[in-house]
Tab-separated table of C-alpha atoms in Angstrom:
chain	number	residue	atom	x	y	z
A	795	MET	CA	43.928	21.674	-27.221
A	796	ILE	CA	42.952	18.105	-28.005
A	797	ARG	CA	44.038	16.969	-24.540
A	798	VAL	CA	41.843	19.606	-22.857
A	799	VAL	CA	38.755	18.649	-24.864
A	800	PHE	CA	39.369	14.953	-24.155
A	801	LEU	CA	39.842	15.662	-20.454
A	802	ILE	CA	36.591	17.685	-20.291
A	803	ALA	CA	34.695	14.990	-22.200
A	804	PHE	CA	36.112	12.227	-19.979
A	805	CYS	CA	35.300	14.113	-16.761
A	806	GLY	CA	31.765	14.725	-17.946
A	807	LEU	CA	31.352	11.056	-18.804
A	808	ALA	CA	32.777	9.963	-15.459
A	809	SER	CA	30.463	12.241	-13.480
A	810	SER	CA	27.391	11.009	-15.352
A	811	ALA	CA	28.416	7.391	-14.801
A	812	SER	CA	28.770	7.892	-11.057
A	813	SER	CA	25.149	9.025	-10.646
A	814	ALA	CA	23.179	5.826	-11.122
A	815	MET	CA	20.533	6.052	-13.780
A	816	VAL	CA	17.486	3.851	-13.382
A	817	SER	CA	15.111	2.847	-16.091
A	818	PHE	CA	12.319	0.467	-15.189
A	819	ARG	CA	10.423	-1.525	-17.755
A	820	ALA	CA	6.641	-1.330	-17.706
A	821	PRO	CA	5.389	-3.358	-14.719
A	822	GLU	CA	3.500	-6.489	-15.708
A	823	VAL	CA	0.872	-7.779	-13.298
A	824	VAL	CA	-1.221	-10.935	-13.619
A	825	PRO	CA	-4.157	-10.509	-13.801
A	826	PRO	CA	-3.845	-7.106	-15.483
A	827	VAL	CA	-4.870	-4.169	-13.300
A	828	GLN	CA	-7.408	-1.527	-14.289
A	829	SER	CA	-5.096	1.462	-13.905
A	830	LEU	CA	-1.309	1.661	-13.549
A	831	THR	CA	0.846	4.760	-13.934
A	832	TYR	CA	4.566	4.763	-13.208
A	833	ALA	CA	7.718	6.823	-13.559
A	834	ALA	CA	10.384	4.686	-15.230
A	835	ASP	CA	13.236	6.885	-14.015
A	836	VAL	CA	12.327	7.145	-10.304
A	837	GLU	CA	13.322	4.335	-7.945
A	838	VAL	CA	11.492	3.539	-4.714
A	839	ARG	CA	13.421	1.358	-2.274
A	840	LEU	CA	11.513	-1.266	-0.355
A	841	ASP	CA	13.507	-2.081	2.759
A	842	ALA	CA	13.358	-1.866	6.559
A	843	ALA	CA	13.716	1.929	6.463
A	844	GLN	CA	10.627	2.357	4.263
A	845	THR	CA	7.265	3.261	5.791
A	846	VAL	CA	4.173	1.395	4.599
A	847	SER	CA	0.876	3.035	5.526
A	848	VAL	CA	-2.290	0.955	5.397
A	849	CYS	CA	-5.691	2.674	5.199
A	850	CYS	CA	-8.275	-0.032	5.731
A	851	GLY	CA	-11.661	-0.418	7.315
A	852	GLU	CA	-10.494	-3.551	9.161
A	853	SER	CA	-8.222	-3.265	12.190
A	854	ASP	CA	-6.052	-6.326	11.532
A	855	ALA	CA	-4.878	-5.147	8.081
A	856	ALA	CA	-1.697	-3.435	9.332
A	857	GLY	CA	-0.601	-6.534	11.264
A	858	TRP	CA	-1.312	-8.800	8.298
A	859	THR	CA	0.690	-6.457	6.072
A	860	ARG	CA	3.657	-6.392	8.472
A	861	ASP	CA	3.694	-10.187	8.840
A	862	HIS	CA	3.525	-10.869	5.120
A	863	LEU	CA	6.092	-8.269	4.104
A	864	LYS	CA	8.447	-9.888	6.613
A	865	LEU	CA	7.658	-13.343	5.233
A	866	TRP	CA	7.921	-12.436	1.534
A	867	PHE	CA	10.687	-9.820	1.527
A	868	ARG	CA	12.712	-10.889	4.614
A	869	PHE	CA	12.601	-7.517	6.366
A	870	GLU	CA	10.255	-5.853	8.802
A	871	PRO	CA	9.162	-2.441	7.552
A	872	LYS	CA	7.494	0.282	9.567
A	873	VAL	CA	3.786	-0.393	8.992
A	874	VAL	CA	1.434	2.372	10.075
A	875	ALA	CA	-2.351	2.079	10.235
A	876	THR	CA	-4.030	5.271	9.012
A	877	SER	CA	-7.658	6.254	8.586
A	878	PHE	CA	-9.591	7.123	5.462
A	879	ASP	CA	-13.208	8.088	4.811
A	880	PHE	CA	-14.584	5.357	2.559
A	881	ALA	CA	-17.887	7.208	1.910
A	882	THR	CA	-16.664	8.241	-1.553
A	883	TRP	CA	-14.798	5.003	-2.270
A	884	THR	CA	-15.612	3.778	-5.793
A	885	LEU	CA	-13.447	0.659	-6.047
A	886	GLY	CA	-15.780	-1.701	-4.176
A	887	ASP	CA	-15.127	-3.940	-1.185
A	888	GLU	CA	-12.150	-5.808	-2.663
A	889	GLY	CA	-10.663	-2.907	-4.642
A	890	TYR	CA	-7.440	-1.169	-3.682
A	891	ARG	CA	-5.232	1.803	-4.434
A	892	LEU	CA	-1.475	1.218	-4.170
A	893	SER	CA	0.924	4.141	-4.266
A	894	ALA	CA	4.721	3.880	-4.067
A	895	LYS	CA	6.735	7.070	-3.720
A	896	SER	CA	10.129	7.904	-2.249
A	897	ASP	CA	8.531	8.964	1.049
A	898	GLY	CA	6.647	5.682	1.479
A	899	VAL	CA	4.236	3.069	0.202
A	900	GLN	CA	0.519	3.616	0.777
A	901	ILE	CA	-2.238	1.023	0.497
A	902	LYS	CA	-5.902	2.005	0.618
A	903	ALA	CA	-8.558	-0.681	0.664
A	904	LYS	CA	-11.982	-1.025	2.226
A	905	THR	CA	-11.414	-4.613	3.384
A	906	LEU	CA	-8.522	-6.890	4.283
A	907	GLN	CA	-9.066	-8.750	1.002
A	908	GLY	CA	-8.330	-5.507	-0.875
A	909	VAL	CA	-5.114	-5.092	1.135
A	910	ARG	CA	-4.154	-8.654	0.201
A	911	TYR	CA	-4.668	-7.965	-3.493
A	912	ALA	CA	-2.570	-4.781	-3.190
A	913	LEU	CA	0.285	-6.718	-1.581
A	914	PHE	CA	0.048	-9.457	-4.215
A	915	THR	CA	0.478	-6.721	-6.831
A	916	LEU	CA	3.381	-5.147	-4.928
A	917	ARG	CA	5.039	-8.548	-4.687
A	918	GLN	CA	4.874	-8.984	-8.467
A	919	ILE	CA	6.264	-5.519	-9.258
A	920	ALA	CA	9.135	-5.331	-6.728
A	921	GLU	CA	12.534	-6.325	-8.108
A	922	ARG	CA	15.460	-7.677	-6.081
A	923	ASP	CA	18.633	-5.655	-5.882
A	924	SER	CA	21.460	-7.814	-4.693
A	925	SER	CA	25.188	-7.732	-4.638
A	926	GLY	CA	26.156	-11.349	-4.680
A	927	TYR	CA	24.232	-13.907	-2.678
A	928	LYS	CA	22.397	-11.612	-0.265
A	929	VAL	CA	19.492	-9.365	-1.295
A	930	SER	CA	20.310	-5.754	-0.399
A	931	TYR	CA	16.814	-4.375	-0.898
A	932	TYR	CA	13.864	-4.484	-3.258
A	933	ARG	CA	13.129	-1.711	-5.715
A	934	LEU	CA	10.215	-0.638	-7.820
A	935	PRO	CA	9.304	2.378	-9.904
A	936	GLU	CA	7.329	5.244	-8.428
A	937	LEU	CA	3.793	4.181	-9.255
A	938	THR	CA	0.083	4.331	-8.598
A	939	VAL	CA	-2.144	1.293	-9.120
A	940	GLU	CA	-5.930	1.122	-8.868
A	941	ASP	CA	-7.730	-2.138	-9.258
A	942	SER	CA	-10.860	-3.994	-8.240
A	943	PRO	CA	-12.351	-7.342	-9.214
A	944	ARG	CA	-14.141	-7.370	-12.534
A	945	LEU	CA	-16.472	-10.122	-11.348
A	946	LYS	CA	-18.169	-10.489	-7.977
A	947	PHE	CA	-17.696	-14.240	-8.052
A	948	ARG	CA	-14.015	-15.153	-8.523
A	949	GLY	CA	-14.136	-18.895	-9.134
A	950	ILE	CA	-16.275	-21.740	-10.334
A	951	HIS	CA	-15.996	-25.512	-10.260
A	952	LEU	CA	-16.882	-27.196	-13.514
A	953	CYS	CA	-17.331	-30.919	-13.402
A	954	TRP	CA	-16.892	-32.307	-16.888
A	955	PHE	CA	-17.428	-35.872	-15.780
A	956	PRO	CA	-20.512	-37.327	-14.162
A	957	GLU	CA	-20.230	-37.508	-10.404
A	958	GLN	CA	-21.837	-40.915	-10.283
A	959	SER	CA	-20.723	-44.036	-12.073
A	960	ALA	CA	-22.446	-44.900	-15.293
A	961	THR	CA	-24.651	-47.984	-15.407
A	962	TYR	CA	-24.504	-50.283	-18.393
């Protein structure tokens, strides 16, 4: 009787160990985004088999996305340019919506600058999965991110010292 219970318990443990459980920590992005929702137990693979769709008002956004994903992640994904009606867009010119699901990654932005910010966010969230020296693929949780700049002007130069030499 004891052997049967042990065998059932061991088989149950072995079958649960063979199905890989994922548990992502909360993604941290700098600067913090306005809205981020994610599923900690759902993995999205980012590799050459993944499709990345780019909805942007500028035609060169898909090419820029393809080139930079290849540069940053060392693979060339399938990048597809799609259309979107930006008449009801509320995130501004540089805002973006990034969605990562098992069927693909989608980026919506009105301008190329919004696409850039979305990819900068994706680059921070994606984690390497490697076996040894070579990276197998990148992974991230299933997520949706919405963000736009809080300020219209993103930088300022403050000169604390006089720009001309002092006379004595």
